[in-house]
Short mmCIF file of C-alpha atoms in Angstrom, two decimals:
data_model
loop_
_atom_site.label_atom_id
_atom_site.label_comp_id
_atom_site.label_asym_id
_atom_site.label_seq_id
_atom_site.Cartn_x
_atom_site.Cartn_y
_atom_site.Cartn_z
CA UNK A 341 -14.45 19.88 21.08
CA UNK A 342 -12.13 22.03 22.81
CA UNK A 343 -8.47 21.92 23.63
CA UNK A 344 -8.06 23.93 27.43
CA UNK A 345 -4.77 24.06 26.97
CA UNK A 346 -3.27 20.53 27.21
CA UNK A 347 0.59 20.10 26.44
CA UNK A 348 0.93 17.86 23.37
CA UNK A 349 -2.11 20.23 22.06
CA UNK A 350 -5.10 18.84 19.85
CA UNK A 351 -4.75 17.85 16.18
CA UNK A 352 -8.26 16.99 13.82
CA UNK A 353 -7.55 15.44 10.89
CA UNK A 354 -4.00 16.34 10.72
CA UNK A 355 -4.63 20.06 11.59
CA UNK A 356 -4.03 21.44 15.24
CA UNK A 357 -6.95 23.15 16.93
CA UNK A 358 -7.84 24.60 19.88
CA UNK A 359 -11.98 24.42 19.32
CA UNK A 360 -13.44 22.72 17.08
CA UNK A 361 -16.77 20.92 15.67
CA UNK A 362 -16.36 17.22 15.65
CA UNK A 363 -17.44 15.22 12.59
CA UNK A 364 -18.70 12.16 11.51
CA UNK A 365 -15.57 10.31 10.43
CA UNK A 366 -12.73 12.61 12.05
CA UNK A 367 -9.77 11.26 13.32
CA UNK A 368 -8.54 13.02 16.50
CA UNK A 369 -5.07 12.89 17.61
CA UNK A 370 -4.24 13.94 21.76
CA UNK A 371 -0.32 13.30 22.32
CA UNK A 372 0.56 9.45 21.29
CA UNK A 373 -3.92 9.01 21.52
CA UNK A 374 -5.66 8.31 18.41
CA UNK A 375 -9.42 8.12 18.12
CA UNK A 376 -11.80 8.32 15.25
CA UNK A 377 -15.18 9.91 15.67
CA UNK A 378 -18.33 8.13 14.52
CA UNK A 379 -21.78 8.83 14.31
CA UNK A 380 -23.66 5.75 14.88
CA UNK A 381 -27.14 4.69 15.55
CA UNK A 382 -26.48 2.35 17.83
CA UNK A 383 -28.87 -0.80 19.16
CA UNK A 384 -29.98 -0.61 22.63
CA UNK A 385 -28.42 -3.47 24.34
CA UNK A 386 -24.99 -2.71 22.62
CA UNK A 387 -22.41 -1.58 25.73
CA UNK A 388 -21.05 2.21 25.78
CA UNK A 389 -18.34 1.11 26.68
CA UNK A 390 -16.03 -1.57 24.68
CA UNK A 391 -12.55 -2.65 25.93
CA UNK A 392 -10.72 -4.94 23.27
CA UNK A 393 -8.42 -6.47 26.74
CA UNK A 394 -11.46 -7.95 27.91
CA UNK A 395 -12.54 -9.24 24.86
CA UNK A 396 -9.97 -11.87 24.95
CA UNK A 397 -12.59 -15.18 24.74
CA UNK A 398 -13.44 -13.63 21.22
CA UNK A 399 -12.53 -16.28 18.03
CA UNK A 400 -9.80 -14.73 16.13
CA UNK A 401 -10.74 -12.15 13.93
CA UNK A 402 -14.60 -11.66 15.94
CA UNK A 403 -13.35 -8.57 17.38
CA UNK A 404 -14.89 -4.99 16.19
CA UNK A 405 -16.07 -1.34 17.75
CA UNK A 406 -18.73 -0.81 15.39
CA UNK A 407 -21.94 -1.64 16.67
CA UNK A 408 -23.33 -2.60 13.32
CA UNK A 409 -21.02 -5.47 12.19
CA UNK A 410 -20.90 -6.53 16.18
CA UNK A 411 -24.59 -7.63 15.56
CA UNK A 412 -23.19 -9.78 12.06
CA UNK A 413 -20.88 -11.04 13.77
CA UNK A 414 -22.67 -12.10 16.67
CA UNK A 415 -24.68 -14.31 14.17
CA UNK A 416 -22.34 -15.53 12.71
CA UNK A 417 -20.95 -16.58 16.08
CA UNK A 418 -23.82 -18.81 16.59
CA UNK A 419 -23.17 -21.11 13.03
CA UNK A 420 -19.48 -21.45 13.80
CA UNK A 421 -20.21 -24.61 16.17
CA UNK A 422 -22.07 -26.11 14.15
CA UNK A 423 -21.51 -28.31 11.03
CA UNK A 424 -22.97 -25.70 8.28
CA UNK A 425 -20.81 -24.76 5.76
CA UNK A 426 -19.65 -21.16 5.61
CA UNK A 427 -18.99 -18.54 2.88
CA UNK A 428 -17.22 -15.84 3.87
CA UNK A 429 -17.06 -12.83 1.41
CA UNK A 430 -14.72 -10.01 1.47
CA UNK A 431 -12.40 -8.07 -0.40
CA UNK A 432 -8.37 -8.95 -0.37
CA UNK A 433 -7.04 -8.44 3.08
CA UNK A 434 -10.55 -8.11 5.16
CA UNK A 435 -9.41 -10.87 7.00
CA UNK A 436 -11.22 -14.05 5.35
CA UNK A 437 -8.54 -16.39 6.73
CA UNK A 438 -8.74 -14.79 10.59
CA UNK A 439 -12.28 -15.75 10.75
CA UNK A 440 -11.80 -19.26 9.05
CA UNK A 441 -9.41 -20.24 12.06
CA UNK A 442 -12.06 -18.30 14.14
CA UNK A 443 -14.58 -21.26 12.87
CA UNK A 444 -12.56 -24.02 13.43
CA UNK A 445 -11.66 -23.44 16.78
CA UNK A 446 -15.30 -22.67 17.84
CA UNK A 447 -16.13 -25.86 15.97
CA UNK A 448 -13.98 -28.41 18.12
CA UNK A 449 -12.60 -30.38 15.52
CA UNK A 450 -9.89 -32.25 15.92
CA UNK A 451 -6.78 -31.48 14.20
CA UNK A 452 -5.16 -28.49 13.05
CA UNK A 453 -7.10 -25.60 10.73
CA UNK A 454 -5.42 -25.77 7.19
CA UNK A 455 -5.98 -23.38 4.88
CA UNK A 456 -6.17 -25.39 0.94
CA UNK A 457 -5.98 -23.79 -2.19
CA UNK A 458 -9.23 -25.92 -3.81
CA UNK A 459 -8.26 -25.77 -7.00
CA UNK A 460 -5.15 -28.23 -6.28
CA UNK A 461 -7.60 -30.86 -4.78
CA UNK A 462 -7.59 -33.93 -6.89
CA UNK A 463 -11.23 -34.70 -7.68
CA UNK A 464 -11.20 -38.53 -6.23
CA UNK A 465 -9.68 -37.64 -2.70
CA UNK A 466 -12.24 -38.53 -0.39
CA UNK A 467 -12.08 -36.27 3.03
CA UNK A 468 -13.94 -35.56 6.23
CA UNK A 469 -14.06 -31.69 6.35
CA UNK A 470 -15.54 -28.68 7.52
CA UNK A 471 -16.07 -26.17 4.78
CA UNK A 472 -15.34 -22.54 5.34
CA UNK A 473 -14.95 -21.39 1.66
CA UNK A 474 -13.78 -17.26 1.02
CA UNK A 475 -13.34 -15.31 -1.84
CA UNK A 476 -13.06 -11.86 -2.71
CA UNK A 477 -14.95 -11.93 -5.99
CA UNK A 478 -18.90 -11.55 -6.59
CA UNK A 479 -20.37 -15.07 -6.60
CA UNK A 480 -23.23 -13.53 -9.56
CA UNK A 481 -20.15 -12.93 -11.45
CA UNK A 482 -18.60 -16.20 -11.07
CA UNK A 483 -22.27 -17.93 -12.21
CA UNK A 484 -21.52 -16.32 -15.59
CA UNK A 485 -17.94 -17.92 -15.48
CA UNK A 486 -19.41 -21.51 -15.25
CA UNK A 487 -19.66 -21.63 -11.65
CA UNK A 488 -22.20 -24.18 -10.92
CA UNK A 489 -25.57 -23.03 -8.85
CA UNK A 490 -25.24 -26.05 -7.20
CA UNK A 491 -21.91 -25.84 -5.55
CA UNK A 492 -22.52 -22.74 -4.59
CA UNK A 493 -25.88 -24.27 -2.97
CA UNK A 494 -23.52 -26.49 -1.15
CA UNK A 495 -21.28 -23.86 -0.16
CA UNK A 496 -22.99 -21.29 1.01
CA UNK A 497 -25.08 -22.96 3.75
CA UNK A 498 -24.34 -19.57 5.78
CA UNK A 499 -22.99 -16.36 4.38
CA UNK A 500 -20.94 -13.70 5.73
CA UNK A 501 -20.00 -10.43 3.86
CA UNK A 502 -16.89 -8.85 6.17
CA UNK A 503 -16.82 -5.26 4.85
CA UNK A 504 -13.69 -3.34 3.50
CA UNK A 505 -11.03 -2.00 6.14
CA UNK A 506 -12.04 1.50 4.52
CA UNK A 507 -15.39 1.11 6.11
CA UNK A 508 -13.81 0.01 9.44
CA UNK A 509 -11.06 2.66 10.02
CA UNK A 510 -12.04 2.41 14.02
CA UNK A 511 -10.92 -1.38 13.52
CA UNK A 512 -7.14 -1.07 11.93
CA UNK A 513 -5.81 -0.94 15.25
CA UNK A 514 -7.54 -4.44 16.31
CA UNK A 515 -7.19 -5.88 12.51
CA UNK A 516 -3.09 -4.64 12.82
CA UNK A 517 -3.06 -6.63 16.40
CA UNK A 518 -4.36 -9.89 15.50
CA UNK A 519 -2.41 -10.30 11.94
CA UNK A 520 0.88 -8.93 14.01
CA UNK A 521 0.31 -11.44 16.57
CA UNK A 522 -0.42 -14.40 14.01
CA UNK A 523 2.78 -13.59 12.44
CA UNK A 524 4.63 -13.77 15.99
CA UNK A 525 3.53 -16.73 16.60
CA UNK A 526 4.75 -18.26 13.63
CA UNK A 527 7.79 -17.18 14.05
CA UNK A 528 8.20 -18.51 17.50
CA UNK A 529 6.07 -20.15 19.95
CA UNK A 530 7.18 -18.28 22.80
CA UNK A 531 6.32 -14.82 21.06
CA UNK A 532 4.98 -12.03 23.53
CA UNK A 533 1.64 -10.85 22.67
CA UNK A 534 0.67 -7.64 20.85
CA UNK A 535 0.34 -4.69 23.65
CA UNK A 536 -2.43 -3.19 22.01
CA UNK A 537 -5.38 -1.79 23.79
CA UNK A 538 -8.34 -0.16 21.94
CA UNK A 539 -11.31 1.39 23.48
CA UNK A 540 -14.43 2.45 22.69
CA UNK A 541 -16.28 5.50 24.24
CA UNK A 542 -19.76 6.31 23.65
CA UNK A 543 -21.21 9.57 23.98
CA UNK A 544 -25.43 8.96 23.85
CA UNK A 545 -27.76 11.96 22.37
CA UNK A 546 -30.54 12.60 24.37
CA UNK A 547 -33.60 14.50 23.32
CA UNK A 548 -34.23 17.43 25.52
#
């Protein structure tokens, strides 16, 4: 990479440059432009180019620029409609909740999505439900805690493992949008959206 002279000048990883060797991981900053550089082997029907302002018919929290957790959540996509119950793993903050309101509006349900806190269920309520369960623990670990194989049988008719927002650095932007705009919203109805838009340029190596 090399900076021909541009005004706000070129800065890698918090250092300015003028040339440089891009890699895997670096975060480039041009002016008020921030981009990360990745790597990627990436599948050959995914599009070089991604534009999260089209992406707008995407369930809340269904929107990525990695290639790789596209393709889970493309599959996981497919279940939402449907009446299979859904485990979604994920450490504190991945954005569980996001893609449990994701499910219930792909699932036309009628009513409003409410998030419950199971443990204050009484155990003779009787309910008509979809179940979108999360948790940020290990589920092995939990068996050894007296959770019941069973339940988690029941549970776990489809699971989806959302990975840690250290793993998806080219993703804070689109995570920070969507939470920011959630919170908006709750605070009034009228609430402008986010103006956030995130790209995503691919470069393809070609054998010579």
């Amino acid at each position: 990479m090399t900076d021909l002279g541009s005004k706000n000048g070129t800065m890698v990883d918090g250092a300015p440059v003028t040339k440089t060797h891009l890699e895997d991981g670096a975060l480039l900053e041009m002016g008020s432009t921030l981009c990360t550089v990745r790597w990627l082997p990436t599948p050959p029907e995914t599009p070089l180019d991604v534009d999260s302002a089209t992406d707008g018919g995407a369930p809340a929290g269904m929107s990525t620029l990695m290639p790789s957790y596209a393709a889970s959540l493309a599959s996981l996509r497919l279940v939402m409609s449907t009446g299979i119950p859904i485990l979604l793993l994920g450490e504190t903050g991945t954005g569980k909740e996001l893609l449990a309101r994701g499910t219930h509006a792909e699932s036309s349900r009628p009513g409003a999505f409410v998030p419950v806190n199971c443990g204050a269920i009484p155990g003779n309520v009787k309910v008509d439900l979809r179940v979108v369960s999360a948790t940020h623990r290990r589920i092995d670990a939990l068996a050894g805690e007296g959770f019941h194989t069973d339940l988690y049988a029941r549970l776990a008719g489809y699971v989806h493992e959302l990975p840690g927002l250290r793993e998806r650095r080219e993703d804070l932007g689109i995570v920070l949008a969507a939470l920011l705009g959630e919170r908006a919203t709750a605070r009034s109805a009228e609430a402008a959206p986010i103006p956030l838009t995130i790209h995503r340029r691919s470069i393809v190596a070609r054998d010579a």
